[in-house]
Amino acid sequence: MFGNCLDGWLTGQEDPPRIVTVARDIAANSERIFELIADPAEQPRWDGNENLKEAAPGQRVRAVGDVFSMRLRSGSVRENHVVDFVEGRRIAWRPAEVGQAPPGHLWSWELEPLGPSRTLVTHTYDWTDLEDEQRIPRARATTAEKLQASLDRLGGLAEGV
């Protein structure tokens, strides 16, 4: 960690923030939006990071402790360990290689109903605990623009656009 700070200081460049958050008001109810997030088979449809390929149906998340599998475009498989869950409101998971402990990044979603057909959706990618140097370039590349692309695609699906 100190080396990263020192390297940035020496080159005049700062490390990107390790917590990236975006939000969007979506013209759909929170139940509809949450279904698109909590069902892994739906996630490749709205992935703005262009990383997810497919997930087997029938893995709908229902509780903390659930684990769902996702095939990435690279062909590898990730097990996603659900660490926060409130039906219709919050969901978060930590991805890991199959059979391994999560290396330290977290994807989370919070939904705040603003009315019967409007929801404020906040999407966060947190890699503050990521120490695996091989994963850090990919984490750095996960920008607010990529998270916003996911929110925009999710919004389009939820709104029926």
mmCIF file with all atom_site columns, C-alpha atoms in Angstrom:
data_model
loop_
_atom_site.group_PDB
_atom_site.id
_atom_site.type_symbol
_atom_site.label_atom_id
_atom_site.label_alt_id
_atom_site.label_comp_id
_atom_site.label_asym_id
_atom_site.label_entity_id
_atom_site.label_seq_id
_atom_site.pdbx_PDB_ins_code
_atom_site.Cartn_x
_atom_site.Cartn_y
_atom_site.Cartn_z
_atom_site.occupancy
_atom_site.B_iso_or_equiv
_atom_site.pdbx_formal_charge
_atom_site.auth_seq_id
_atom_site.auth_comp_id
_atom_site.auth_asym_id
_atom_site.auth_atom_id
_atom_site.pdbx_PDB_model_num
ATOM 1   C CA . MET A 1 1   ? 0.000   0.000   0.000   1.00 0.00 ? 1   MET A CA 1
ATOM 2   C CA . PHE A 1 2   ? 2.764   2.476   0.936   1.00 0.00 ? 2   PHE A CA 1
ATOM 3   C CA . GLY A 1 3   ? 4.547   1.630   -2.302  1.00 0.00 ? 3   GLY A CA 1
ATOM 4   C CA . ASN A 1 4   ? 1.463   2.584   -4.322  1.00 0.00 ? 4   ASN A CA 1
ATOM 5   C CA . CYS A 1 5   ? 1.208   5.912   -2.520  1.00 0.00 ? 5   CYS A CA 1
ATOM 6   C CA . LEU A 1 6   ? 4.914   6.592   -2.938  1.00 0.00 ? 6   LEU A CA 1
ATOM 7   C CA . ASP A 1 7   ? 4.840   5.624   -6.634  1.00 0.00 ? 7   ASP A CA 1
ATOM 8   C CA . GLY A 1 8   ? 1.975   8.051   -7.215  1.00 0.00 ? 8   GLY A CA 1
ATOM 9   C CA . TRP A 1 9   ? 3.777   10.777  -5.330  1.00 0.00 ? 9   TRP A CA 1
ATOM 10  C CA . LEU A 1 10  ? 6.992   10.254  -7.297  1.00 0.00 ? 10  LEU A CA 1
ATOM 11  C CA . THR A 1 11  ? 5.246   10.340  -10.681 1.00 0.00 ? 11  THR A CA 1
ATOM 12  C CA . GLY A 1 12  ? 2.827   13.110  -9.767  1.00 0.00 ? 12  GLY A CA 1
ATOM 13  C CA . GLN A 1 13  ? -0.116  10.780  -10.316 1.00 0.00 ? 13  GLN A CA 1
ATOM 14  C CA . GLU A 1 14  ? -2.589  9.775   -7.653  1.00 0.00 ? 14  GLU A CA 1
ATOM 15  C CA . ASP A 1 15  ? -4.068  6.315   -7.343  1.00 0.00 ? 15  ASP A CA 1
ATOM 16  C CA . PRO A 1 16  ? -7.725  6.210   -8.287  1.00 0.00 ? 16  PRO A CA 1
ATOM 17  C CA . PRO A 1 17  ? -10.175 6.007   -5.398  1.00 0.00 ? 17  PRO A CA 1
ATOM 18  C CA . ARG A 1 18  ? -10.685 2.478   -4.105  1.00 0.00 ? 18  ARG A CA 1
ATOM 19  C CA . ILE A 1 19  ? -14.399 3.075   -3.607  1.00 0.00 ? 19  ILE A CA 1
ATOM 20  C CA . VAL A 1 20  ? -16.347 4.085   -6.693  1.00 0.00 ? 20  VAL A CA 1
ATOM 21  C CA . THR A 1 21  ? -20.031 4.981   -6.326  1.00 0.00 ? 21  THR A CA 1
ATOM 22  C CA . VAL A 1 22  ? -22.650 6.146   -8.808  1.00 0.00 ? 22  VAL A CA 1
ATOM 23  C CA . ALA A 1 23  ? -26.393 6.693   -8.476  1.00 0.00 ? 23  ALA A CA 1
ATOM 24  C CA . ARG A 1 24  ? -29.347 7.097   -10.782 1.00 0.00 ? 24  ARG A CA 1
ATOM 25  C CA . ASP A 1 25  ? -33.059 7.729   -10.478 1.00 0.00 ? 25  ASP A CA 1
ATOM 26  C CA . ILE A 1 26  ? -34.770 4.931   -12.449 1.00 0.00 ? 26  ILE A CA 1
ATOM 27  C CA . ALA A 1 27  ? -38.413 5.185   -13.525 1.00 0.00 ? 27  ALA A CA 1
ATOM 28  C CA . ALA A 1 28  ? -39.398 1.729   -12.250 1.00 0.00 ? 28  ALA A CA 1
ATOM 29  C CA . ASN A 1 29  ? -40.379 0.248   -8.929  1.00 0.00 ? 29  ASN A CA 1
ATOM 30  C CA . SER A 1 30  ? -37.719 -1.175  -6.652  1.00 0.00 ? 30  SER A CA 1
ATOM 31  C CA . GLU A 1 31  ? -39.073 -4.747  -6.909  1.00 0.00 ? 31  GLU A CA 1
ATOM 32  C CA . ARG A 1 32  ? -38.579 -4.827  -10.693 1.00 0.00 ? 32  ARG A CA 1
ATOM 33  C CA . ILE A 1 33  ? -35.058 -3.397  -10.442 1.00 0.00 ? 33  ILE A CA 1
ATOM 34  C CA . PHE A 1 34  ? -34.066 -5.671  -7.578  1.00 0.00 ? 34  PHE A CA 1
ATOM 35  C CA . GLU A 1 35  ? -35.122 -8.770  -9.552  1.00 0.00 ? 35  GLU A CA 1
ATOM 36  C CA . LEU A 1 36  ? -32.722 -7.781  -12.345 1.00 0.00 ? 36  LEU A CA 1
ATOM 37  C CA . ILE A 1 37  ? -29.877 -7.480  -9.834  1.00 0.00 ? 37  ILE A CA 1
ATOM 38  C CA . ALA A 1 38  ? -30.649 -10.451 -7.542  1.00 0.00 ? 38  ALA A CA 1
ATOM 39  C CA . ASP A 1 39  ? -31.028 -12.928 -10.423 1.00 0.00 ? 39  ASP A CA 1
ATOM 40  C CA . PRO A 1 40  ? -27.508 -13.665 -11.694 1.00 0.00 ? 40  PRO A CA 1
ATOM 41  C CA . ALA A 1 41  ? -28.874 -14.910 -15.029 1.00 0.00 ? 41  ALA A CA 1
ATOM 42  C CA . GLU A 1 42  ? -29.999 -11.306 -15.695 1.00 0.00 ? 42  GLU A CA 1
ATOM 43  C CA . GLN A 1 43  ? -26.701 -9.631  -14.780 1.00 0.00 ? 43  GLN A CA 1
ATOM 44  C CA . PRO A 1 44  ? -24.895 -10.027 -18.150 1.00 0.00 ? 44  PRO A CA 1
ATOM 45  C CA . ARG A 1 45  ? -27.732 -8.034  -19.755 1.00 0.00 ? 45  ARG A CA 1
ATOM 46  C CA . TRP A 1 46  ? -26.845 -4.893  -17.802 1.00 0.00 ? 46  TRP A CA 1
ATOM 47  C CA . ASP A 1 47  ? -23.124 -5.329  -17.092 1.00 0.00 ? 47  ASP A CA 1
ATOM 48  C CA . GLY A 1 48  ? -21.436 -2.077  -18.129 1.00 0.00 ? 48  GLY A CA 1
ATOM 49  C CA . ASN A 1 49  ? -18.024 -3.513  -17.280 1.00 0.00 ? 49  ASN A CA 1
ATOM 50  C CA . GLU A 1 50  ? -18.335 -5.918  -20.236 1.00 0.00 ? 50  GLU A CA 1
ATOM 51  C CA . ASN A 1 51  ? -17.042 -8.722  -18.013 1.00 0.00 ? 51  ASN A CA 1
ATOM 52  C CA . LEU A 1 52  ? -19.977 -11.085 -17.441 1.00 0.00 ? 52  LEU A CA 1
ATOM 53  C CA . LYS A 1 53  ? -20.877 -13.775 -19.954 1.00 0.00 ? 53  LYS A CA 1
ATOM 54  C CA . GLU A 1 54  ? -23.531 -15.966 -18.330 1.00 0.00 ? 54  GLU A CA 1
ATOM 55  C CA . ALA A 1 55  ? -24.955 -17.489 -15.187 1.00 0.00 ? 55  ALA A CA 1
ATOM 56  C CA . ALA A 1 56  ? -27.043 -20.608 -14.884 1.00 0.00 ? 56  ALA A CA 1
ATOM 57  C CA . PRO A 1 57  ? -30.722 -19.962 -14.158 1.00 0.00 ? 57  PRO A CA 1
ATOM 58  C CA . GLY A 1 58  ? -32.135 -20.751 -10.727 1.00 0.00 ? 58  GLY A CA 1
ATOM 59  C CA . GLN A 1 59  ? -29.512 -18.932 -8.629  1.00 0.00 ? 59  GLN A CA 1
ATOM 60  C CA . ARG A 1 60  ? -31.709 -16.042 -7.474  1.00 0.00 ? 60  ARG A CA 1
ATOM 61  C CA . VAL A 1 61  ? -30.141 -14.573 -4.331  1.00 0.00 ? 61  VAL A CA 1
ATOM 62  C CA . ARG A 1 62  ? -32.319 -14.800 -1.215  1.00 0.00 ? 62  ARG A CA 1
ATOM 63  C CA . ALA A 1 63  ? -30.015 -14.295 1.794   1.00 0.00 ? 63  ALA A CA 1
ATOM 64  C CA . VAL A 1 64  ? -26.603 -13.437 3.171   1.00 0.00 ? 64  VAL A CA 1
ATOM 65  C CA . GLY A 1 65  ? -24.437 -16.524 2.769   1.00 0.00 ? 65  GLY A CA 1
ATOM 66  C CA . ASP A 1 66  ? -25.797 -17.451 -0.665  1.00 0.00 ? 66  ASP A CA 1
ATOM 67  C CA . VAL A 1 67  ? -23.158 -18.127 -3.318  1.00 0.00 ? 67  VAL A CA 1
ATOM 68  C CA . PHE A 1 68  ? -23.864 -17.790 -7.029  1.00 0.00 ? 68  PHE A CA 1
ATOM 69  C CA . SER A 1 69  ? -21.591 -18.672 -9.934  1.00 0.00 ? 69  SER A CA 1
ATOM 70  C CA . MET A 1 70  ? -20.940 -16.534 -12.986 1.00 0.00 ? 70  MET A CA 1
ATOM 71  C CA . ARG A 1 71  ? -18.956 -17.303 -16.130 1.00 0.00 ? 71  ARG A CA 1
ATOM 72  C CA . LEU A 1 72  ? -16.853 -14.366 -17.290 1.00 0.00 ? 72  LEU A CA 1
ATOM 73  C CA . ARG A 1 73  ? -16.153 -13.429 -20.906 1.00 0.00 ? 73  ARG A CA 1
ATOM 74  C CA . SER A 1 74  ? -12.603 -14.683 -20.350 1.00 0.00 ? 74  SER A CA 1
ATOM 75  C CA . GLY A 1 75  ? -14.058 -18.161 -19.740 1.00 0.00 ? 75  GLY A CA 1
ATOM 76  C CA . SER A 1 76  ? -13.204 -18.293 -16.049 1.00 0.00 ? 76  SER A CA 1
ATOM 77  C CA . VAL A 1 77  ? -15.847 -18.823 -13.363 1.00 0.00 ? 77  VAL A CA 1
ATOM 78  C CA . ARG A 1 78  ? -16.388 -16.703 -10.272 1.00 0.00 ? 78  ARG A CA 1
ATOM 79  C CA . GLU A 1 79  ? -18.224 -17.656 -7.114  1.00 0.00 ? 79  GLU A CA 1
ATOM 80  C CA . ASN A 1 80  ? -19.932 -14.625 -5.646  1.00 0.00 ? 80  ASN A CA 1
ATOM 81  C CA . HIS A 1 81  ? -20.388 -14.684 -1.872  1.00 0.00 ? 81  HIS A CA 1
ATOM 82  C CA . VAL A 1 82  ? -23.389 -12.623 -0.729  1.00 0.00 ? 82  VAL A CA 1
ATOM 83  C CA . VAL A 1 83  ? -22.423 -10.531 2.311   1.00 0.00 ? 83  VAL A CA 1
ATOM 84  C CA . ASP A 1 84  ? -25.364 -8.110  2.563   1.00 0.00 ? 84  ASP A CA 1
ATOM 85  C CA . PHE A 1 85  ? -28.981 -8.684  1.640   1.00 0.00 ? 85  PHE A CA 1
ATOM 86  C CA . VAL A 1 86  ? -32.276 -6.967  2.370   1.00 0.00 ? 86  VAL A CA 1
ATOM 87  C CA . GLU A 1 87  ? -34.969 -8.036  -0.101  1.00 0.00 ? 87  GLU A CA 1
ATOM 88  C CA . GLY A 1 88  ? -35.819 -5.197  -2.459  1.00 0.00 ? 88  GLY A CA 1
ATOM 89  C CA . ARG A 1 89  ? -33.362 -2.775  -0.826  1.00 0.00 ? 89  ARG A CA 1
ATOM 90  C CA . ARG A 1 90  ? -29.724 -3.950  -0.593  1.00 0.00 ? 90  ARG A CA 1
ATOM 91  C CA . ILE A 1 91  ? -27.476 -6.610  -2.007  1.00 0.00 ? 91  ILE A CA 1
ATOM 92  C CA . ALA A 1 92  ? -23.702 -7.008  -1.987  1.00 0.00 ? 92  ALA A CA 1
ATOM 93  C CA . TRP A 1 93  ? -21.283 -9.775  -2.891  1.00 0.00 ? 93  TRP A CA 1
ATOM 94  C CA . ARG A 1 94  ? -17.592 -10.567 -2.896  1.00 0.00 ? 94  ARG A CA 1
ATOM 95  C CA . PRO A 1 95  ? -16.353 -12.457 -5.997  1.00 0.00 ? 95  PRO A CA 1
ATOM 96  C CA . ALA A 1 96  ? -13.767 -15.214 -5.724  1.00 0.00 ? 96  ALA A CA 1
ATOM 97  C CA . GLU A 1 97  ? -12.195 -17.893 -7.853  1.00 0.00 ? 97  GLU A CA 1
ATOM 98  C CA . VAL A 1 98  ? -13.930 -21.253 -7.441  1.00 0.00 ? 98  VAL A CA 1
ATOM 99  C CA . GLY A 1 99  ? -13.061 -22.777 -4.073  1.00 0.00 ? 99  GLY A CA 1
ATOM 100 C CA . GLN A 1 100 ? -10.976 -19.758 -2.989  1.00 0.00 ? 100 GLN A CA 1
ATOM 101 C CA . ALA A 1 101 ? -11.530 -17.008 -0.441  1.00 0.00 ? 101 ALA A CA 1
ATOM 102 C CA . PRO A 1 102 ? -12.643 -13.658 -1.872  1.00 0.00 ? 102 PRO A CA 1
ATOM 103 C CA . PRO A 1 103 ? -9.539  -11.539 -2.600  1.00 0.00 ? 103 PRO A CA 1
ATOM 104 C CA . GLY A 1 104 ? -10.977 -8.274  -1.288  1.00 0.00 ? 104 GLY A CA 1
ATOM 105 C CA . HIS A 1 105 ? -13.363 -6.510  -3.622  1.00 0.00 ? 105 HIS A CA 1
ATOM 106 C CA . LEU A 1 106 ? -17.069 -5.872  -3.124  1.00 0.00 ? 106 LEU A CA 1
ATOM 107 C CA . TRP A 1 107 ? -19.956 -5.084  -5.468  1.00 0.00 ? 107 TRP A CA 1
ATOM 108 C CA . SER A 1 108 ? -22.998 -3.515  -3.828  1.00 0.00 ? 108 SER A CA 1
ATOM 109 C CA . TRP A 1 109 ? -26.375 -2.089  -4.730  1.00 0.00 ? 109 TRP A CA 1
ATOM 110 C CA . GLU A 1 110 ? -28.794 0.012   -2.675  1.00 0.00 ? 110 GLU A CA 1
ATOM 111 C CA . LEU A 1 111 ? -32.327 0.812   -3.788  1.00 0.00 ? 111 LEU A CA 1
ATOM 112 C CA . GLU A 1 112 ? -34.383 3.622   -2.290  1.00 0.00 ? 112 GLU A CA 1
ATOM 113 C CA . PRO A 1 113 ? -37.992 3.842   -3.450  1.00 0.00 ? 113 PRO A CA 1
ATOM 114 C CA . LEU A 1 114 ? -38.900 7.422   -4.360  1.00 0.00 ? 114 LEU A CA 1
ATOM 115 C CA . GLY A 1 115 ? -42.508 6.613   -5.154  1.00 0.00 ? 115 GLY A CA 1
ATOM 116 C CA . PRO A 1 116 ? -44.555 3.790   -6.672  1.00 0.00 ? 116 PRO A CA 1
ATOM 117 C CA . SER A 1 117 ? -42.643 3.875   -9.956  1.00 0.00 ? 117 SER A CA 1
ATOM 118 C CA . ARG A 1 118 ? -39.328 5.625   -9.190  1.00 0.00 ? 118 ARG A CA 1
ATOM 119 C CA . THR A 1 119 ? -36.258 4.306   -7.413  1.00 0.00 ? 119 THR A CA 1
ATOM 120 C CA . LEU A 1 120 ? -32.893 5.816   -6.569  1.00 0.00 ? 120 LEU A CA 1
ATOM 121 C CA . VAL A 1 121 ? -30.311 3.104   -7.282  1.00 0.00 ? 121 VAL A CA 1
ATOM 122 C CA . THR A 1 122 ? -26.772 3.421   -5.911  1.00 0.00 ? 122 THR A CA 1
ATOM 123 C CA . HIS A 1 123 ? -24.065 1.111   -7.243  1.00 0.00 ? 123 HIS A CA 1
ATOM 124 C CA . THR A 1 124 ? -20.674 0.810   -5.504  1.00 0.00 ? 124 THR A CA 1
ATOM 125 C CA . TYR A 1 125 ? -17.462 -1.015  -6.298  1.00 0.00 ? 125 TYR A CA 1
ATOM 126 C CA . ASP A 1 126 ? -15.146 -1.157  -3.275  1.00 0.00 ? 126 ASP A CA 1
ATOM 127 C CA . TRP A 1 127 ? -11.639 -2.565  -3.598  1.00 0.00 ? 127 TRP A CA 1
ATOM 128 C CA . THR A 1 128 ? -10.113 -1.133  -0.429  1.00 0.00 ? 128 THR A CA 1
ATOM 129 C CA . ASP A 1 129 ? -9.291  -4.646  0.857   1.00 0.00 ? 129 ASP A CA 1
ATOM 130 C CA . LEU A 1 130 ? -7.797  -5.893  -2.424  1.00 0.00 ? 130 LEU A CA 1
ATOM 131 C CA . GLU A 1 131 ? -4.104  -6.661  -2.033  1.00 0.00 ? 131 GLU A CA 1
ATOM 132 C CA . ASP A 1 132 ? -3.492  -9.088  -4.923  1.00 0.00 ? 132 ASP A CA 1
ATOM 133 C CA . GLU A 1 133 ? -1.218  -7.061  -7.221  1.00 0.00 ? 133 GLU A CA 1
ATOM 134 C CA . GLN A 1 134 ? -2.356  -9.037  -10.283 1.00 0.00 ? 134 GLN A CA 1
ATOM 135 C CA . ARG A 1 135 ? -5.966  -7.917  -9.749  1.00 0.00 ? 135 ARG A CA 1
ATOM 136 C CA . ILE A 1 136 ? -5.262  -4.251  -9.081  1.00 0.00 ? 136 ILE A CA 1
ATOM 137 C CA . PRO A 1 137 ? -5.008  -3.115  -12.748 1.00 0.00 ? 137 PRO A CA 1
ATOM 138 C CA . ARG A 1 138 ? -8.492  -4.521  -13.440 1.00 0.00 ? 138 ARG A CA 1
ATOM 139 C CA . ALA A 1 139 ? -9.811  -2.919  -10.245 1.00 0.00 ? 139 ALA A CA 1
ATOM 140 C CA . ARG A 1 140 ? -8.340  0.445   -11.270 1.00 0.00 ? 140 ARG A CA 1
ATOM 141 C CA . ALA A 1 141 ? -10.043 0.101   -14.658 1.00 0.00 ? 141 ALA A CA 1
ATOM 142 C CA . THR A 1 142 ? -13.443 -0.227  -12.989 1.00 0.00 ? 142 THR A CA 1
ATOM 143 C CA . THR A 1 143 ? -14.340 3.433   -13.207 1.00 0.00 ? 143 THR A CA 1
ATOM 144 C CA . ALA A 1 144 ? -17.409 5.474   -12.362 1.00 0.00 ? 144 ALA A CA 1
ATOM 145 C CA . GLU A 1 145 ? -18.162 5.521   -16.105 1.00 0.00 ? 145 GLU A CA 1
ATOM 146 C CA . LYS A 1 146 ? -18.348 1.714   -16.188 1.00 0.00 ? 146 LYS A CA 1
ATOM 147 C CA . LEU A 1 147 ? -20.566 1.613   -13.118 1.00 0.00 ? 147 LEU A CA 1
ATOM 148 C CA . GLN A 1 148 ? -22.753 4.310   -14.685 1.00 0.00 ? 148 GLN A CA 1
ATOM 149 C CA . ALA A 1 149 ? -23.004 2.214   -17.860 1.00 0.00 ? 149 ALA A CA 1
ATOM 150 C CA . SER A 1 150 ? -24.324 -0.653  -15.729 1.00 0.00 ? 150 SER A CA 1
ATOM 151 C CA . LEU A 1 151 ? -26.883 1.650   -14.102 1.00 0.00 ? 151 LEU A CA 1
ATOM 152 C CA . ASP A 1 152 ? -27.948 3.025   -17.479 1.00 0.00 ? 152 ASP A CA 1
ATOM 153 C CA . ARG A 1 153 ? -28.408 -0.468  -18.936 1.00 0.00 ? 153 ARG A CA 1
ATOM 154 C CA . LEU A 1 154 ? -30.213 -1.618  -15.795 1.00 0.00 ? 154 LEU A CA 1
ATOM 155 C CA . GLY A 1 155 ? -32.450 1.452   -16.035 1.00 0.00 ? 155 GLY A CA 1
ATOM 156 C CA . GLY A 1 156 ? -33.264 0.718   -19.674 1.00 0.00 ? 156 GLY A CA 1
ATOM 157 C CA . LEU A 1 157 ? -34.230 -2.853  -18.854 1.00 0.00 ? 157 LEU A CA 1
ATOM 158 C CA . ALA A 1 158 ? -36.295 -1.898  -15.806 1.00 0.00 ? 158 ALA A CA 1
ATOM 159 C CA . GLU A 1 159 ? -38.039 0.927   -17.637 1.00 0.00 ? 159 GLU A CA 1
ATOM 160 C CA . GLY A 1 160 ? -38.764 -1.318  -20.619 1.00 0.00 ? 160 GLY A CA 1
ATOM 161 C CA . VAL A 1 161 ? -36.847 0.958   -22.997 1.00 0.00 ? 161 VAL A CA 1
#
